Tab-separated table of C-alpha atoms and ligand atoms in Angstrom:
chain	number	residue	atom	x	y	z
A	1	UNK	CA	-41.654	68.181	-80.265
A	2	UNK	CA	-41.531	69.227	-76.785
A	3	UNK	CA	-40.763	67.084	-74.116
A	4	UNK	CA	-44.518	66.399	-73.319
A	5	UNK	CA	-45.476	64.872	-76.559
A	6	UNK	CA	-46.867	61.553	-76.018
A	7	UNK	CA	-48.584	61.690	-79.395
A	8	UNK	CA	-45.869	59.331	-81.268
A	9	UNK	CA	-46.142	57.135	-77.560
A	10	UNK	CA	-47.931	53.684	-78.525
A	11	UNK	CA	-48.226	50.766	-76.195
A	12	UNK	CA	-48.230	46.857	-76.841
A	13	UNK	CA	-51.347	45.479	-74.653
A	14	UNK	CA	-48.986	42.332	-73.462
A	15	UNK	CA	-46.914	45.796	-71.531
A	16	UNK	CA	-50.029	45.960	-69.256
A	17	UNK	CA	-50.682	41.934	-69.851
A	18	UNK	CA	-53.831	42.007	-66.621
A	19	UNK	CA	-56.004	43.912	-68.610
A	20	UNK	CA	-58.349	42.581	-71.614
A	21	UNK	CA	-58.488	44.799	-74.387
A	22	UNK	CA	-61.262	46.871	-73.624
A	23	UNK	CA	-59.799	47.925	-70.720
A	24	UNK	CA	-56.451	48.848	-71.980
A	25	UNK	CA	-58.027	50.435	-74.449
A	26	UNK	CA	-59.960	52.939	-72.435
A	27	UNK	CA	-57.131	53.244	-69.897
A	28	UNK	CA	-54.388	54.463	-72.806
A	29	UNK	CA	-56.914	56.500	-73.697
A	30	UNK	CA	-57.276	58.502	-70.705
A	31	UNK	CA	-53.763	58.606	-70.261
A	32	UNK	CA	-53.501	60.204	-73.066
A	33	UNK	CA	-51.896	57.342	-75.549
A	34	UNK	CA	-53.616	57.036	-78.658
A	35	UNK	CA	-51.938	54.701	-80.112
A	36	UNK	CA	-51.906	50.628	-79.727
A	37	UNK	CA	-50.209	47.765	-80.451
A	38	UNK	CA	-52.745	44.516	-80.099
A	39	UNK	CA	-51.219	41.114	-79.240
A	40	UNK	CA	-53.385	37.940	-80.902
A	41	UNK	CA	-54.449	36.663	-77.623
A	42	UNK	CA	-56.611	39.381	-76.943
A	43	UNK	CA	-58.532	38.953	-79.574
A	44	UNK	CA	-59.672	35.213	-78.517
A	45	UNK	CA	-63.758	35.525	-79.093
A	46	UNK	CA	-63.943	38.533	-79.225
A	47	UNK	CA	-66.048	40.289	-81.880
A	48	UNK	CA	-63.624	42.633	-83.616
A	49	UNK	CA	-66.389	44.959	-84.952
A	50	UNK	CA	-67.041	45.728	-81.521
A	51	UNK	CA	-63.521	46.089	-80.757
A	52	UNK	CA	-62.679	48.330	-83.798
A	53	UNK	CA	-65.828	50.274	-83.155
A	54	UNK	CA	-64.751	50.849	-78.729
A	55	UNK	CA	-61.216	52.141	-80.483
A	56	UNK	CA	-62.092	54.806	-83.108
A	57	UNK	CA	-64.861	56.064	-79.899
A	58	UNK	CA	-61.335	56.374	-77.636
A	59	UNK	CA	-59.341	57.727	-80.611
A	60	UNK	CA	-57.453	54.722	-80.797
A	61	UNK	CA	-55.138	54.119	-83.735
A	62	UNK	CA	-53.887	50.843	-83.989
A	63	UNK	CA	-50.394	50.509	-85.153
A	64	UNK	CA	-49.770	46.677	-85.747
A	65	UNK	CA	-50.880	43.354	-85.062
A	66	UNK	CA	-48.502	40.963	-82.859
A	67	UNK	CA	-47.663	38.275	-83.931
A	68	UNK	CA	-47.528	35.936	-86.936
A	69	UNK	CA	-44.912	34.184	-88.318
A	70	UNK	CA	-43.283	30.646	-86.410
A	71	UNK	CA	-43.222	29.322	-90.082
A	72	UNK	CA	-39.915	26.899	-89.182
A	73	UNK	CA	-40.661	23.173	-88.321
A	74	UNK	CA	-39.433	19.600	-89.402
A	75	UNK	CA	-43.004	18.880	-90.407
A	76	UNK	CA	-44.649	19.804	-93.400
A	77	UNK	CA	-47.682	19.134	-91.740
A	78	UNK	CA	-47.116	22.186	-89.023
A	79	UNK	CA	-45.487	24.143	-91.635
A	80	UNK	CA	-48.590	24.464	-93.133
A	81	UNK	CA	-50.559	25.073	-89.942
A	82	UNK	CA	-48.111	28.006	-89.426
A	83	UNK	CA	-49.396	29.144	-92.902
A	84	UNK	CA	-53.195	28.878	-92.133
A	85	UNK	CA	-52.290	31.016	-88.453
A	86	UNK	CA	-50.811	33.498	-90.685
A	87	UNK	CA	-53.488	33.793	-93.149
A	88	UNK	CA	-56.149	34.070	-90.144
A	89	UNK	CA	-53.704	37.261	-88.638
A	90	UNK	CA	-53.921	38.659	-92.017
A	91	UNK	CA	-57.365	38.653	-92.217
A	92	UNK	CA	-58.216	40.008	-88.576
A	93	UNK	CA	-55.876	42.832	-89.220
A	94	UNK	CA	-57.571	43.643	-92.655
A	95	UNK	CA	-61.017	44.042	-90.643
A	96	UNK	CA	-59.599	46.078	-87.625
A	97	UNK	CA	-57.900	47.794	-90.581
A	98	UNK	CA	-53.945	47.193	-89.030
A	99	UNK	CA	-51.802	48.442	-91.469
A	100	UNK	CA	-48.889	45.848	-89.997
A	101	UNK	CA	-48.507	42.570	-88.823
A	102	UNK	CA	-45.280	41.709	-86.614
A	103	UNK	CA	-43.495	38.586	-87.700
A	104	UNK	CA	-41.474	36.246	-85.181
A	105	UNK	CA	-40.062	34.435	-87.669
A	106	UNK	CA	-39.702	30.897	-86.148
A	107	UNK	CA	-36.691	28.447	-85.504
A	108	UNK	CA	-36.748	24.583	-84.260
A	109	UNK	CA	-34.090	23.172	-81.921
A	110	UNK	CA	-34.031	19.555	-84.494
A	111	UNK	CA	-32.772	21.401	-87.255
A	112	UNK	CA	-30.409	23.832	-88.735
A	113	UNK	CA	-30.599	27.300	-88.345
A	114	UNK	CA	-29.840	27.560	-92.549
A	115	UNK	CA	-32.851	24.680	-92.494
A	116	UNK	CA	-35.163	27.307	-90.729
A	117	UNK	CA	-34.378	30.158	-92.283
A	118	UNK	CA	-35.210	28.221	-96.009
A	119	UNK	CA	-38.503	27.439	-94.261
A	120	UNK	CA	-39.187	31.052	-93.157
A	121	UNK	CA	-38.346	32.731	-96.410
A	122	UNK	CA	-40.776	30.015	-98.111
A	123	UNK	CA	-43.510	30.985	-95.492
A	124	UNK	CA	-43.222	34.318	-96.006
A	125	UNK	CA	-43.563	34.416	-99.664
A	126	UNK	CA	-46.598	32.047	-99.229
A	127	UNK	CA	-48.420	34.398	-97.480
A	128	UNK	CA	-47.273	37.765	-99.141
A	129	UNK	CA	-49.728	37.385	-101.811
A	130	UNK	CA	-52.844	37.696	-99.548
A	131	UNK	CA	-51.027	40.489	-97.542
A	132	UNK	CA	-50.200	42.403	-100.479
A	133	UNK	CA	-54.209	41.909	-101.512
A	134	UNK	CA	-55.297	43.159	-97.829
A	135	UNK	CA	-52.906	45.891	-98.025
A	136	UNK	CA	-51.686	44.918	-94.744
A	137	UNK	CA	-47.642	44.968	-94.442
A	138	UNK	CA	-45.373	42.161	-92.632
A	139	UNK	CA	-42.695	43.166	-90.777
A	140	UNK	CA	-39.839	40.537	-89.971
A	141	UNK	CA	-38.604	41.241	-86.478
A	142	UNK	CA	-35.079	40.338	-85.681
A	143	UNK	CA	-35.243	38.134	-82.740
A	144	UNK	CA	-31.474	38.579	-80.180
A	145	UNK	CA	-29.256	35.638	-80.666
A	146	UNK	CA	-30.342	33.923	-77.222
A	147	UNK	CA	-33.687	33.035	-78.773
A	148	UNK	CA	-32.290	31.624	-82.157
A	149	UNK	CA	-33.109	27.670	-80.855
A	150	UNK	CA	-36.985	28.099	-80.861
A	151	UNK	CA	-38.363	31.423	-81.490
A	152	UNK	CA	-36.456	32.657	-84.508
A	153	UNK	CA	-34.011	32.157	-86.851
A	154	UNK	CA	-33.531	35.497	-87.503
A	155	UNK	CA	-30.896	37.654	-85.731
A	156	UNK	CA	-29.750	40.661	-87.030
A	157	UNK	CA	-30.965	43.655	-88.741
A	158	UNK	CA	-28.822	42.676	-91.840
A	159	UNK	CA	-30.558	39.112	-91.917
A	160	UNK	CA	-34.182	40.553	-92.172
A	161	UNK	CA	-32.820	43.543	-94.485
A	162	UNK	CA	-31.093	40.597	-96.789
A	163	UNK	CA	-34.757	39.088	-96.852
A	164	UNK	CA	-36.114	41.956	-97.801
A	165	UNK	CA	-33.717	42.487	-100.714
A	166	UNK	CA	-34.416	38.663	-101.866
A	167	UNK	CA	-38.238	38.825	-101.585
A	168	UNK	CA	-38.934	42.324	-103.015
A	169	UNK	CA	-42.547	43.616	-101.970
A	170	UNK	CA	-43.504	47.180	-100.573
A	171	UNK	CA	-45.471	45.087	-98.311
A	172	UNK	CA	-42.718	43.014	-96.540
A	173	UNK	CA	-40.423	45.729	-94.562
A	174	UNK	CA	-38.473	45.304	-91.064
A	175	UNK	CA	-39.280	45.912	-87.235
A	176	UNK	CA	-36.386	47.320	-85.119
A	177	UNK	CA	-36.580	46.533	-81.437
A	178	UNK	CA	-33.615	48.179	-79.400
A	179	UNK	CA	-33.739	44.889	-76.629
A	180	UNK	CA	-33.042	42.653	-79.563
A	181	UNK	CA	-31.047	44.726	-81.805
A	182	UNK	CA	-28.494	46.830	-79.488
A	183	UNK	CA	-25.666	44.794	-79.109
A	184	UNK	CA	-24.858	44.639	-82.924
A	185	UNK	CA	-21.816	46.204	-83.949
A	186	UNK	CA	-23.265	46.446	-87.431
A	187	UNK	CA	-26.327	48.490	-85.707
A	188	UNK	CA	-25.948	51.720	-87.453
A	189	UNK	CA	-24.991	50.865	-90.553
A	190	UNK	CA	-27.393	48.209	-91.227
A	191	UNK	CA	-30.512	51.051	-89.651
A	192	UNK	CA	-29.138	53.108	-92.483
A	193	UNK	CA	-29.553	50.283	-94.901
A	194	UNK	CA	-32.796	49.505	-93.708
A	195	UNK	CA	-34.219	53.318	-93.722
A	196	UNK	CA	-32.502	53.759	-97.737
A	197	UNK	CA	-34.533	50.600	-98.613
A	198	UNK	CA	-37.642	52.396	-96.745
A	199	UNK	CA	-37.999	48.667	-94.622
A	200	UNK	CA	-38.245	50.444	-91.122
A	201	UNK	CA	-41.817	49.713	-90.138
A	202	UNK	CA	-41.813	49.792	-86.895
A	203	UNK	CA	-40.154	50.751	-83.625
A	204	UNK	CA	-40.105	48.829	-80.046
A	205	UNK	CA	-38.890	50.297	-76.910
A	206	UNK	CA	-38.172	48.800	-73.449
A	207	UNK	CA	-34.961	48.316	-71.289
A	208	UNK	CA	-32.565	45.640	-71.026
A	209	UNK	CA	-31.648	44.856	-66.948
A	210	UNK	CA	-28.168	44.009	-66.073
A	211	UNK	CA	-28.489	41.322	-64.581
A	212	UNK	CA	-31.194	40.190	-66.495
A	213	UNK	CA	-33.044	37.063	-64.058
A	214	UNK	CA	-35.347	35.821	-66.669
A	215	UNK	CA	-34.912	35.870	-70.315
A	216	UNK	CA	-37.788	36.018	-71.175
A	217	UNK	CA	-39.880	38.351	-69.100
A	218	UNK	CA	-37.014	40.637	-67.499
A	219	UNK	CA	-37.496	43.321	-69.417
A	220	UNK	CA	-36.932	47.295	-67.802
A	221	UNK	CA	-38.864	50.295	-68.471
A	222	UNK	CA	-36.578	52.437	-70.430
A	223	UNK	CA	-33.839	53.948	-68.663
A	224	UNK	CA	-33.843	51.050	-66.272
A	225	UNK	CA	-31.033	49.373	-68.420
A	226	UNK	CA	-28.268	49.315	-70.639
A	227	UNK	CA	-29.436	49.972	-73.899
A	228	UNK	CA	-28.556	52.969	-75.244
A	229	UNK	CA	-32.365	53.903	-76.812
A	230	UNK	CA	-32.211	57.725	-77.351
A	231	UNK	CA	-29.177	56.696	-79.402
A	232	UNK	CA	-31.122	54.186	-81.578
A	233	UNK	CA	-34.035	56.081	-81.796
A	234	UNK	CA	-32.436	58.913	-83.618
A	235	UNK	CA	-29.998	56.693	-85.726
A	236	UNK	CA	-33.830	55.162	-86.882
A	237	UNK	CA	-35.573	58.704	-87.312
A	238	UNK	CA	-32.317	59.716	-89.503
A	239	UNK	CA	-32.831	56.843	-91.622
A	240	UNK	CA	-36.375	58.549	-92.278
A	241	UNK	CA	-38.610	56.699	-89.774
A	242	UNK	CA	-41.182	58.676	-88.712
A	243	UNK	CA	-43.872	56.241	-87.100
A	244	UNK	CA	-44.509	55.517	-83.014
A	245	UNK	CA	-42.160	54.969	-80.635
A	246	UNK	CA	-43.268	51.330	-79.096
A	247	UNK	CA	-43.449	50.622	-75.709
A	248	UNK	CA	-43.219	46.231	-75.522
A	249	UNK	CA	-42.379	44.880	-71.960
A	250	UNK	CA	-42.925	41.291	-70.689
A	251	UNK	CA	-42.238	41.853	-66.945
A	252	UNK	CA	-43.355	39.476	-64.472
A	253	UNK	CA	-42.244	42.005	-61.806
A	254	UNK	CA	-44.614	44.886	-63.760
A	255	UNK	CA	-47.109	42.494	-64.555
A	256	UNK	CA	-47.651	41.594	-60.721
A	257	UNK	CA	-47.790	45.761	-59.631
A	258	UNK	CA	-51.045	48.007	-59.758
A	259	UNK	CA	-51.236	48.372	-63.625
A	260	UNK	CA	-52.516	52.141	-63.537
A	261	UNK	CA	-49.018	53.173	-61.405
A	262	UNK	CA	-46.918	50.831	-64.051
A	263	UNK	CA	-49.090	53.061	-66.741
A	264	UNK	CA	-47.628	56.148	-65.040
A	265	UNK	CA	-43.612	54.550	-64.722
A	266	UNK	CA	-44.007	54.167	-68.888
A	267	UNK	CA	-45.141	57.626	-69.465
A	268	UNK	CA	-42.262	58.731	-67.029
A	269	UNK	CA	-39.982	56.469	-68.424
A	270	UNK	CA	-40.790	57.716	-72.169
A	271	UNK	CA	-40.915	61.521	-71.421
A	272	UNK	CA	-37.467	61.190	-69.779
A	273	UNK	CA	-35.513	58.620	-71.668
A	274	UNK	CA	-37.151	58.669	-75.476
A	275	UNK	CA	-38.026	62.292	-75.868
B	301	LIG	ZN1	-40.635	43.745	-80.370
């Protein structure tokens, strides 16, 4: 690989959140990133035959679908709602032919983290049957510890690699992000798990800002922080992960600048701090 390659580059379309998907589309394309990472959202009435049809014109490959999961709640009654927004996600990816679908796992702030995690484990193996008959894989993304209250009860690699013992399926694997993975002292060894158990489906890239002023959508390009990603990347390509390297900011600071110069910062940003 030379230091050039942005063929393994792949970019989440909340990264450039002011453009609609078309437009991302064609303007990854150009820059010479061929591969994509579609958030829900953007799929809001939109016919995906058309969509499908405007990415294999620009050579677009997607790489997975973001996001399902939220399956922990007090009430049964949204439970199963969570369920029903999962199966939907399963079936869009199936026709846009997404080979993954990211899972934030879910957590509610009027009930115990063990009470959520029961929940998400049940969710999970409530929809694995229709994944596993789409052929499209779930990947549990370990959420950082800040976000446990609401978004996910799921913290740590060796969490979503103990699920993936307990529910075994080829279909249900793990997706590392350095921003909410890299404080773990248990990092390296639990990537090695992961990659023996062939979990690691996917890869997501971005920077963590000291001091970070929103916790939510503060994230840095890479280099901009303190996470040490060259390090993590090759700790996950040793464990035998080959895929894309993904690029997923939420930047209200990017998000406000000229999208085509923040497309330019990434490919900067990759080339000099991933490669
Ligand atoms: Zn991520």
């Amino acid at each position: 690989m030379t230091s050039n390659d942005l063929s393994k580059l792949a970019i989440h379309t909340i990264t450039t959140k002011p453009w609609d998907i078309d437009t991302a589309i064609s303007k990854y394309s150009e820059a010479g990133i061929h591969n994509i990472t579609i958030w829900r959202q953007y799929l809001e009435d939109k016919n995906l035959n058309a969509i499908k049809k405007n990415l294999d014109e620009q050579k677009m490959r997607i790489v997975s679908l973001c996001r399902g999961g939220f399956f922990a709640h007090p009430e049964k009654e949204n439970r199963e709602m969570a369920i029903h927004d999962n199966e939907s996600a399963i079936l869009q990816a199936a026709e846009l032919k997404t080979p993954l679908i990211v899972l934030v796992c879910g957590s509610h702030p009027a009930q115990s983290l063990e009470e959520s995690r029961k929940q998400i484990k049940e969710g999970i193996e409530r929809i694995l049957p229709l994944a596993e008959d789409k052929n499209v894989r779930l990947g549990i993304e370990p959420l950082h510890p800040m976000y446990a209250d609401s978004r996910s009860a799921i913290n740590t690699l060796r969490q979503a690699n103990d699920i993936c013992r307990e529910i075994e399926s080829r279909h249900l694997g793990v997706v590392v992000d350095v921003y909410h993975l890299w404080w773990d002292p248990q990092l390296e060894i639990e990537i090695r798990r992961c990659g023996q158990m062939e979990k690691i489906f996917a890869f997501h890239i971005c920077d963590w800002i000291s001091p970070t002023t929103d916790l939510l959508n503060d994230r840095g390009l890479m280099g901009e922080g303190c996470i040490p990603i060259h390090q993590i990347k090759t700790w996950v390509e040793e464990a035998g992960f080959n895929g894309t390297h993904e690029v997923e900011i939420f930047s209200n600071r990017y998000w406000q600048m000229n999208q085509d110069k923040f497309l330019d910062l990434i490919k900067k940003s990759y080339k000099d701090y991933c490669l």
